[in-house]
Tab-separated table of C-alpha atoms and ligand atoms in Angstrom:
chain	number	residue	atom	x	y	z
A	29	MET	CA	62.800	94.279	125.596
A	30	ARG	CA	64.161	96.345	122.707
A	31	VAL	CA	66.885	98.841	123.551
A	32	VAL	CA	68.071	101.674	121.322
A	33	VAL	CA	71.809	102.159	121.888
A	34	THR	CA	73.067	105.451	120.455
A	35	GLY	CA	76.820	105.333	119.911
A	36	GLY	CA	76.472	101.540	119.740
A	37	ALA	CA	79.415	101.086	117.344
A	38	GLY	CA	81.811	102.716	119.797
A	39	PHE	CA	83.942	101.125	122.494
A	40	LEU	CA	81.395	101.063	125.341
A	41	GLY	CA	78.304	101.004	123.118
A	42	SER	CA	79.384	97.821	121.325
A	43	HIS	CA	79.943	96.003	124.631
A	44	LEU	CA	76.521	97.188	125.782
A	45	CYS	CA	74.963	95.832	122.560
A	46	ASP	CA	76.688	92.482	123.251
A	47	ALA	CA	75.335	92.314	126.807
A	48	ILE	CA	71.761	93.083	125.752
A	49	ILE	CA	71.805	90.566	122.885
A	50	ALA	CA	73.439	87.941	125.129
A	51	ARG	CA	70.537	88.018	127.551
A	52	GLY	CA	68.014	87.542	124.737
A	53	ASP	CA	66.838	91.129	124.287
A	54	SER	CA	66.931	93.180	121.067
A	55	VAL	CA	69.069	96.167	120.091
A	56	ALA	CA	68.734	98.975	117.591
A	57	CYS	CA	72.252	100.390	117.361
A	58	VAL	CA	72.380	103.946	116.009
A	59	ASP	CA	75.766	105.410	115.147
A	60	ASN	CA	77.227	107.849	112.623
A	61	LEU	CA	80.698	106.238	112.900
A	62	ALA	CA	82.293	109.592	113.828
A	63	THR	CA	84.611	107.815	116.281
A	64	GLY	CA	83.174	104.286	116.289
A	65	ARG	CA	83.945	101.428	113.927
A	66	PRO	CA	81.731	98.937	112.060
A	67	ASP	CA	84.213	96.221	113.163
A	68	ASN	CA	83.028	96.664	116.763
A	69	VAL	CA	79.577	95.313	115.882
A	70	ALA	CA	80.441	93.201	112.813
A	71	HIS	CA	79.946	90.001	114.850
A	72	LEU	CA	76.372	91.089	115.700
A	73	MET	CA	75.304	91.789	112.113
A	74	GLY	CA	72.813	89.141	111.102
A	75	SER	CA	71.996	88.204	114.715
A	76	PRO	CA	68.272	88.017	115.259
A	77	GLY	CA	67.292	91.016	117.348
A	78	PHE	CA	70.167	93.260	116.201
A	79	THR	CA	69.714	96.138	113.784
A	80	PHE	CA	72.266	98.770	112.821
A	81	VAL	CA	71.207	102.228	111.688
A	82	GLU	CA	73.894	104.577	110.402
A	83	ALA	CA	72.624	108.021	111.400
A	84	ASP	CA	73.629	111.230	113.142
A	85	VAL	CA	71.452	111.510	116.259
A	86	SER	CA	72.031	115.277	116.335
A	87	SER	CA	69.910	115.602	113.178
A	88	GLY	CA	66.977	113.495	114.410
A	89	LEU	CA	66.245	110.057	115.822
A	90	ASP	CA	63.389	107.912	114.662
A	91	VAL	CA	63.604	104.165	115.145
A	92	PRO	CA	60.781	102.121	113.617
A	93	GLY	CA	59.277	99.412	115.821
A	94	PRO	CA	58.987	99.065	119.588
A	95	VAL	CA	61.362	100.888	121.940
A	96	ASP	CA	61.491	99.940	125.624
A	97	ALA	CA	64.691	101.743	126.569
A	98	VAL	CA	67.108	104.268	125.104
A	99	ALA	CA	70.743	104.189	126.231
A	100	HIS	CA	72.293	107.428	124.987
A	101	LEU	CA	76.037	106.906	124.573
A	102	ALA	CA	76.616	108.813	121.326
A	103	SER	CA	79.389	111.392	121.763
A	104	PRO	CA	83.072	111.662	121.024
A	105	ALA	CA	84.709	110.670	124.316
A	106	SER	CA	88.494	110.811	124.121
A	107	PRO	CA	90.047	114.273	124.539
A	108	PRO	CA	91.759	114.218	121.100
A	109	ASP	CA	88.441	113.200	119.502
A	110	TYR	CA	86.331	115.914	121.100
A	111	LEU	CA	89.022	118.556	120.549
A	112	ARG	CA	88.986	117.567	116.846
A	113	LEU	CA	85.158	117.590	116.762
A	114	PRO	CA	84.184	120.492	119.051
A	115	LEU	CA	80.944	121.573	117.358
A	116	GLU	CA	79.825	117.969	116.764
A	117	THR	CA	80.433	117.221	120.455
A	118	LEU	CA	78.309	120.186	121.549
A	119	ALA	CA	75.624	119.214	119.018
A	120	VAL	CA	75.357	115.604	120.154
A	121	GLY	CA	75.280	116.616	123.827
A	122	SER	CA	72.457	119.084	123.166
A	123	HIS	CA	70.394	118.255	120.041
A	124	GLY	CA	71.412	114.592	120.110
A	125	THR	CA	70.384	114.213	123.745
A	126	GLU	CA	67.073	115.973	123.122
A	127	ASN	CA	66.351	113.728	120.125
A	128	ALA	CA	67.097	110.661	122.250
A	129	LEU	CA	64.889	111.971	125.077
A	130	ARG	CA	62.055	112.680	122.617
A	131	LEU	CA	62.291	109.120	121.318
A	132	ALA	CA	62.032	107.780	124.877
A	133	HIS	CA	59.118	110.120	125.590
A	134	ARG	CA	57.196	109.036	122.450
A	135	HIS	CA	57.528	105.377	123.439
A	136	GLY	CA	57.163	105.724	127.225
A	137	ALA	CA	60.618	104.114	127.373
A	138	ARG	CA	63.351	104.111	130.025
A	139	PHE	CA	66.156	106.583	129.212
A	140	VAL	CA	69.753	106.360	130.447
A	141	LEU	CA	72.225	109.177	129.797
A	142	ALA	CA	75.916	108.261	129.651
A	143	SER	CA	77.351	111.296	131.400
A	144	THR	CA	80.896	111.562	132.666
A	145	SER	CA	83.241	112.305	135.545
A	146	GLU	CA	84.237	115.327	133.427
A	147	VAL	CA	81.175	117.138	134.801
A	148	TYR	CA	83.349	117.514	137.931
A	149	GLY	CA	86.017	119.271	135.807
A	150	ASP	CA	89.285	119.726	137.706
A	151	PRO	CA	87.732	118.756	141.027
A	152	ALA	CA	88.339	120.827	144.139
A	153	VAL	CA	86.825	117.974	146.195
A	154	HIS	CA	88.421	114.539	146.307
A	155	PRO	CA	87.202	111.817	145.866
A	156	GLN	CA	84.118	112.867	143.909
A	157	SER	CA	80.600	112.013	145.066
A	158	GLU	CA	77.480	112.865	143.099
A	159	ASP	CA	76.560	115.848	145.283
A	160	TYR	CA	79.746	117.717	144.291
A	161	TRP	CA	78.884	120.387	141.683
A	162	GLY	CA	82.228	120.414	139.939
A	163	ASN	CA	84.859	122.891	138.797
A	164	VAL	CA	84.636	123.316	135.023
A	165	ASN	CA	86.285	126.071	132.973
A	166	PRO	CA	83.361	127.056	130.715
A	167	VAL	CA	85.609	128.534	128.019
A	168	GLY	CA	88.557	126.123	128.242
A	169	PRO	CA	89.275	123.657	125.416
A	170	ARG	CA	87.624	120.756	127.307
A	171	SER	CA	84.411	122.756	127.798
A	172	VAL	CA	82.966	121.463	124.512
A	173	TYR	CA	82.711	118.058	126.168
A	174	ASP	CA	82.226	118.980	129.832
A	175	GLU	CA	79.537	121.584	129.214
A	176	ALA	CA	77.794	119.442	126.593
A	177	LYS	CA	77.467	116.677	129.195
A	178	ARG	CA	76.391	119.118	131.919
A	179	PHE	CA	73.717	120.486	129.547
A	180	ALA	CA	72.688	116.904	128.697
A	181	GLU	CA	72.222	116.203	132.414
A	182	ALA	CA	70.080	119.361	132.813
A	183	LEU	CA	67.992	118.386	129.772
A	184	THR	CA	67.484	114.877	131.150
A	185	ARG	CA	66.315	116.322	134.449
A	186	ALA	CA	63.946	118.711	132.620
A	187	TYR	CA	62.385	115.906	130.539
A	188	ARG	CA	61.831	113.897	133.696
A	189	ASP	CA	60.146	116.829	135.451
A	190	THR	CA	58.227	118.215	132.456
A	191	HIS	CA	57.288	115.063	130.527
A	192	SER	CA	57.623	112.367	133.231
A	193	VAL	CA	60.245	110.504	131.198
A	194	ASN	CA	61.638	107.603	133.233
A	195	ALA	CA	65.161	108.970	132.915
A	196	GLY	CA	68.380	108.266	134.786
A	197	ILE	CA	71.922	109.619	134.634
A	198	ILE	CA	75.174	107.714	135.071
A	199	ARG	CA	78.532	109.453	135.416
A	200	ILE	CA	81.171	107.177	133.926
A	201	PHE	CA	84.780	107.403	135.128
A	202	ASN	CA	87.757	106.366	132.927
A	203	THR	CA	86.925	102.958	131.474
A	204	TYR	CA	89.207	100.762	129.375
A	205	GLY	CA	89.292	97.377	127.698
A	206	PRO	CA	89.157	95.539	124.375
A	207	ARG	CA	87.830	97.508	121.359
A	208	MET	CA	89.216	100.852	122.460
A	209	SER	CA	90.419	102.463	119.275
A	210	ALA	CA	94.214	102.128	119.159
A	211	ARG	CA	94.393	105.701	117.926
A	212	ASP	CA	91.976	107.372	120.370
A	213	GLY	CA	94.850	109.094	122.200
A	214	ARG	CA	93.654	108.069	125.681
A	215	ILE	CA	96.152	107.048	128.313
A	216	VAL	CA	95.403	103.323	128.259
A	217	THR	CA	95.634	102.968	124.496
A	218	ASN	CA	98.627	105.281	124.137
A	219	PHE	CA	100.654	103.528	126.841
A	220	ILE	CA	99.831	99.989	125.695
A	221	THR	CA	100.450	100.661	121.997
A	222	GLN	CA	103.639	102.593	122.800
A	223	ALA	CA	104.892	99.765	125.019
A	224	LEU	CA	104.102	97.131	122.361
A	225	ASN	CA	105.802	99.196	119.623
A	226	GLY	CA	108.884	99.882	121.739
A	227	ASP	CA	108.132	103.622	121.554
A	228	PRO	CA	108.576	105.969	124.532
A	229	LEU	CA	105.555	106.157	126.847
A	230	THR	CA	104.370	109.769	126.664
A	231	ILE	CA	103.647	111.097	130.151
A	232	TYR	CA	101.980	114.510	130.003
A	233	GLY	CA	103.340	116.830	132.677
A	234	ASP	CA	105.179	115.301	135.638
A	235	GLY	CA	102.791	112.318	135.811
A	236	SER	CA	101.535	113.114	139.320
A	237	GLN	CA	97.928	113.632	138.143
A	238	THR	CA	95.638	110.712	139.008
A	239	ARG	CA	92.922	108.674	137.326
A	240	SER	CA	90.860	105.663	138.415
A	241	PHE	CA	90.416	102.912	135.841
A	242	CYS	CA	87.355	100.668	135.442
A	243	TYR	CA	87.363	97.534	133.277
A	244	VAL	CA	84.677	97.567	130.583
A	245	ASP	CA	82.836	94.392	131.737
A	246	ASP	CA	82.302	95.896	135.179
A	247	LEU	CA	81.015	99.133	133.733
A	248	ILE	CA	78.593	97.409	131.348
A	249	ARG	CA	77.048	95.484	134.279
A	250	GLY	CA	76.383	98.849	135.909
A	251	ILE	CA	74.801	100.331	132.781
A	252	VAL	CA	72.532	97.300	132.353
A	253	SER	CA	71.419	97.585	135.997
A	254	MET	CA	70.630	101.236	135.393
A	255	ILE	CA	68.551	100.383	132.298
A	256	ASP	CA	66.626	97.803	134.308
A	257	CYS	CA	65.581	100.107	137.180
A	258	THR	CA	63.883	103.467	137.636
A	259	GLU	CA	66.727	105.159	139.515
A	260	THR	CA	67.119	108.829	138.530
A	261	GLY	CA	70.735	109.301	139.581
A	262	PRO	CA	73.147	110.750	138.934
A	263	VAL	CA	75.091	107.611	139.808
A	264	ASN	CA	78.894	107.431	139.590
A	265	LEU	CA	80.190	104.284	137.868
A	266	GLY	CA	83.918	103.734	138.147
A	267	ASN	CA	86.640	101.817	139.918
A	268	PRO	CA	88.005	103.705	142.945
A	269	GLU	CA	91.478	102.134	142.521
A	270	GLU	CA	93.445	105.352	141.899
A	271	PHE	CA	96.803	105.623	140.095
A	272	THR	CA	99.138	108.447	139.251
A	273	VAL	CA	99.801	108.600	135.536
A	274	ALA	CA	103.496	107.856	136.219
A	275	ASP	CA	102.598	104.716	138.222
A	276	PHE	CA	100.192	103.612	135.520
A	277	ALA	CA	103.027	103.864	132.954
A	278	GLN	CA	105.154	101.587	135.147
A	279	LEU	CA	102.269	99.103	135.435
A	280	VAL	CA	101.934	98.934	131.638
A	281	LEU	CA	105.701	98.502	131.218
A	282	ARG	CA	105.724	95.661	133.754
A	283	LEU	CA	102.702	93.846	132.297
A	284	THR	CA	103.903	94.138	128.687
A	285	GLY	CA	107.527	93.345	129.574
A	286	SER	CA	108.485	96.300	127.383
A	287	ALA	CA	111.841	98.095	127.595
A	288	SER	CA	110.346	101.375	126.315
A	289	PRO	CA	111.587	104.498	128.077
A	290	VAL	CA	109.193	107.177	129.331
A	291	GLU	CA	109.274	110.736	128.044
A	292	HIS	CA	107.571	113.804	129.456
A	293	LEU	CA	105.486	116.045	127.194
A	294	ALA	CA	103.535	119.223	127.971
A	295	LEU	CA	100.465	118.816	130.169
A	296	PRO	CA	97.276	119.598	128.167
A	297	VAL	CA	95.399	122.765	129.221
A	298	ASP	CA	92.940	122.197	132.112
A	299	ASP	CA	93.963	118.535	132.517
A	300	PRO	CA	92.209	117.453	135.765
A	301	THR	CA	94.680	116.965	138.609
A	302	ARG	CA	92.879	114.155	140.421
A	303	ARG	CA	89.945	111.895	139.748
A	304	CYS	CA	88.443	109.117	141.829
A	305	PRO	CA	84.790	108.113	142.232
A	306	VAL	CA	82.825	107.626	145.410
A	307	ILE	CA	80.617	104.647	144.511
A	308	THR	CA	78.480	104.220	147.626
A	309	ARG	CA	75.380	105.328	145.711
A	310	ALA	CA	75.958	102.774	142.927
A	311	SER	CA	76.448	100.128	145.557
A	312	ARG	CA	73.262	101.123	147.416
A	313	VAL	CA	70.852	101.694	144.510
A	314	LEU	CA	72.224	99.251	141.929
A	315	GLY	CA	74.008	96.726	144.137
A	316	TRP	CA	76.998	97.465	141.896
A	317	GLN	CA	80.715	97.474	142.469
A	318	PRO	CA	83.654	96.679	140.214
A	319	GLU	CA	85.063	93.155	140.461
A	320	ILE	CA	88.031	93.182	138.091
A	321	ARG	CA	91.319	94.412	139.527
A	322	VAL	CA	93.107	96.952	137.379
A	323	GLU	CA	96.110	94.673	136.930
A	324	ASP	CA	93.887	91.875	135.564
A	325	GLY	CA	91.920	94.221	133.321
A	326	VAL	CA	95.065	95.810	131.895
A	327	ARG	CA	96.502	92.343	131.226
A	328	ARG	CA	93.365	91.388	129.268
A	329	THR	CA	93.504	94.658	127.361
A	330	ILE	CA	97.164	94.096	126.458
A	331	GLU	CA	96.265	90.628	125.140
A	332	TRP	CA	93.539	92.156	123.007
A	333	PHE	CA	95.903	94.772	121.556
A	334	ARG	CA	98.441	92.016	120.825
A	335	SER	CA	95.735	90.401	118.662
A	336	GLN	CA	95.497	93.638	116.606
A	337	PRO	CA	99.098	94.109	115.385
A	338	GLU	CA	98.225	96.258	112.380
A	339	GLU	CA	96.142	98.656	114.505
A	340	VAL	CA	98.961	98.859	117.042
A	341	ARG	CA	101.535	99.568	114.332
A	342	LEU	CA	99.375	102.341	112.825
A	343	ALA	CA	98.917	103.864	116.300
A	344	SER	CA	102.663	104.379	116.417
A	345	ALA	CA	102.523	106.328	113.168
A	346	ALA	CA	99.647	108.473	114.477
A	347	GLY	CA	101.705	109.524	117.511
A	348	SER	CA	100.513	111.166	120.709
A	349	ARG	CA	99.067	114.614	121.259
B	12	NAD	P1	83.606	106.025	121.526
B	12	NAD	O1	84.131	107.220	120.800
B	12	NAD	O2	84.273	104.725	121.311
B	12	NAD	O3	82.061	105.823	121.218
B	12	NAD	C1	81.178	106.878	120.970
B	12	NAD	C2	80.277	106.472	119.817
B	12	NAD	O4	79.334	107.527	119.546
B	12	NAD	C3	81.064	106.259	118.517
B	12	NAD	O5	80.702	105.012	117.934
B	12	NAD	C4	80.646	107.426	117.632
B	12	NAD	O6	80.723	107.134	116.257
B	12	NAD	C5	79.228	107.678	118.130
B	12	NAD	N1	78.742	109.023	117.853
B	12	NAD	C6	79.360	110.204	118.131
B	12	NAD	N2	78.591	111.229	117.713
B	12	NAD	C7	77.463	110.695	117.177
B	12	NAD	C8	76.306	111.226	116.571
B	12	NAD	N3	76.128	112.554	116.446
B	12	NAD	N4	75.351	110.381	116.127
B	12	NAD	C9	75.503	109.034	116.260
B	12	NAD	N5	76.583	108.464	116.814
B	12	NAD	C10	77.556	109.281	117.272
B	12	NAD	O7	83.594	106.416	123.077
B	12	NAD	P2	83.243	105.527	124.356
B	12	NAD	O8	84.430	105.504	125.219
B	12	NAD	O9	82.613	104.252	123.935
B	12	NAD	O10	82.164	106.463	125.070
B	12	NAD	C11	80.766	106.194	124.972
B	12	NAD	C12	79.994	107.167	125.851
B	12	NAD	O11	80.405	107.013	127.217
B	12	NAD	C13	80.202	108.625	125.489
B	12	NAD	O12	78.984	109.315	125.637
B	12	NAD	C14	81.196	109.102	126.521
B	12	NAD	O13	81.045	110.484	126.784
B	12	NAD	C15	80.815	108.261	127.729
B	12	NAD	N6	81.957	108.110	128.651
B	12	NAD	C16	82.979	107.244	128.350
B	12	NAD	C17	84.056	107.121	129.229
B	12	NAD	C18	85.193	106.174	128.978
B	12	NAD	O14	86.138	106.137	129.790
B	12	NAD	N7	85.188	105.360	127.950
B	12	NAD	C19	84.096	107.916	130.380
B	12	NAD	C20	83.066	108.804	130.629
B	12	NAD	C21	81.981	108.877	129.767
B	13	UDP	N1	97.934	111.099	129.520
B	13	UDP	C1	99.320	110.958	129.448
B	13	UDP	N2	99.857	110.450	128.308
B	13	UDP	C2	99.106	110.049	127.248
B	13	UDP	C3	97.697	110.189	127.327
B	13	UDP	C4	97.155	110.725	128.476
B	13	UDP	O1	100.048	111.302	130.400
B	13	UDP	O2	99.694	109.588	126.254
B	13	UDP	C5	97.342	111.633	130.760
B	13	UDP	C6	96.454	112.846	130.562
B	13	UDP	O3	97.216	114.042	130.610
B	13	UDP	C7	95.507	112.704	131.731
B	13	UDP	C8	95.381	111.182	131.931
B	13	UDP	O4	96.518	110.634	131.286
B	13	UDP	O5	96.068	113.261	132.893
B	13	UDP	C9	94.122	110.588	131.337
B	13	UDP	O6	94.021	111.040	130.014
B	13	UDP	P1	92.902	110.508	128.998
B	13	UDP	O7	93.125	111.247	127.718
B	13	UDP	O8	92.908	109.038	128.937
B	13	UDP	O9	91.502	110.919	129.612
B	13	UDP	P2	90.945	112.054	130.595
B	13	UDP	O10	90.806	111.383	131.899
B	13	UDP	O11	91.902	113.197	130.665
B	13	UDP	O12	89.666	112.431	129.964
């Protein structure tokens, strides 16, 4: 099959391209490099079955040749990125998603939307299952991302009902691993690069807020299963192993062997207090569950960052939020 991966030069998209090529299928990777990097797919350039198209999916999406599936991952994803690119984030969630849905409709292709746990906002229900409607501040700073993804989910549903597009929605919870941009400002990259540079680990607020961390290989298995079926979703994909931010800092310090201190900075506005997925639906409809323990995944991610010393050094200069 031939899969169009929007956002394919990003962290998750590039791993998805790898998985599809590795099983002998073809990929058309479409990316405007707003937050992604050519380096992430450099090893695929020249592979039979891989094509790279530099384009903004918010302005249109036409991919010559056959299309059997469209995996729509294009969107800034880290809070500093979407706060820096608010209008672009809203555009790719709305126009970009519609362009990707139209492409799937024209080809009678499977469509998978990469939505997010952020549709639950600062959840009043814990842990979060797919039938929870969420608690999003529609005019808060994070709304450019949260509402764009909520609109993208509504649009996906409407294309399924109106045009019979074989469309499904996944809600991805915090995922980490090799190829995260060292300067994306997310917790995993900040803490690892800070620990490796001997800089203070920046805990926002008192560090009692929680997140649940999924290793990238686990997540990609889930996305591929979703591409291969006709499930509509939404389906949560994440690792229910939940950490406070303060405990996660200690884990990174232990696994890096770093003597960095921790420092407390202001908590960003509307930062969700708790987040943990219920994954019974993913287990039932996809036969999916994460296999990589957080400690093992973080160790692998640290090793990867150690292999990128220049990126890690520059991350120090960029600083935290
Ligand atoms: P990323 O920033 O590494 O990748 C996003 C990619 O989309 C980048 O390569 C970027 O250049 C591209 N892009 C952005 N706007 C575009 C546009 N208009 N046209 C074409 N390409 C565009 O982020 P990621 O972590 O790989 O996230 C990928 C997807 O998964 C996003 O949709 C994100 O919302 C979703 N997601 C990720 C996580 C996570 O923890 N990583 C969690 C929830 C949801
Ligand atoms: N965080 C932190 N220090 C950092 C980066 C993030 O304490 O240097 C916290 C942030 O306030 C949030 C959690 O870690 O509570 C996860 O943040 P991230 O930006 O990775 O993603 P989010 O889950 O908020 O989208």
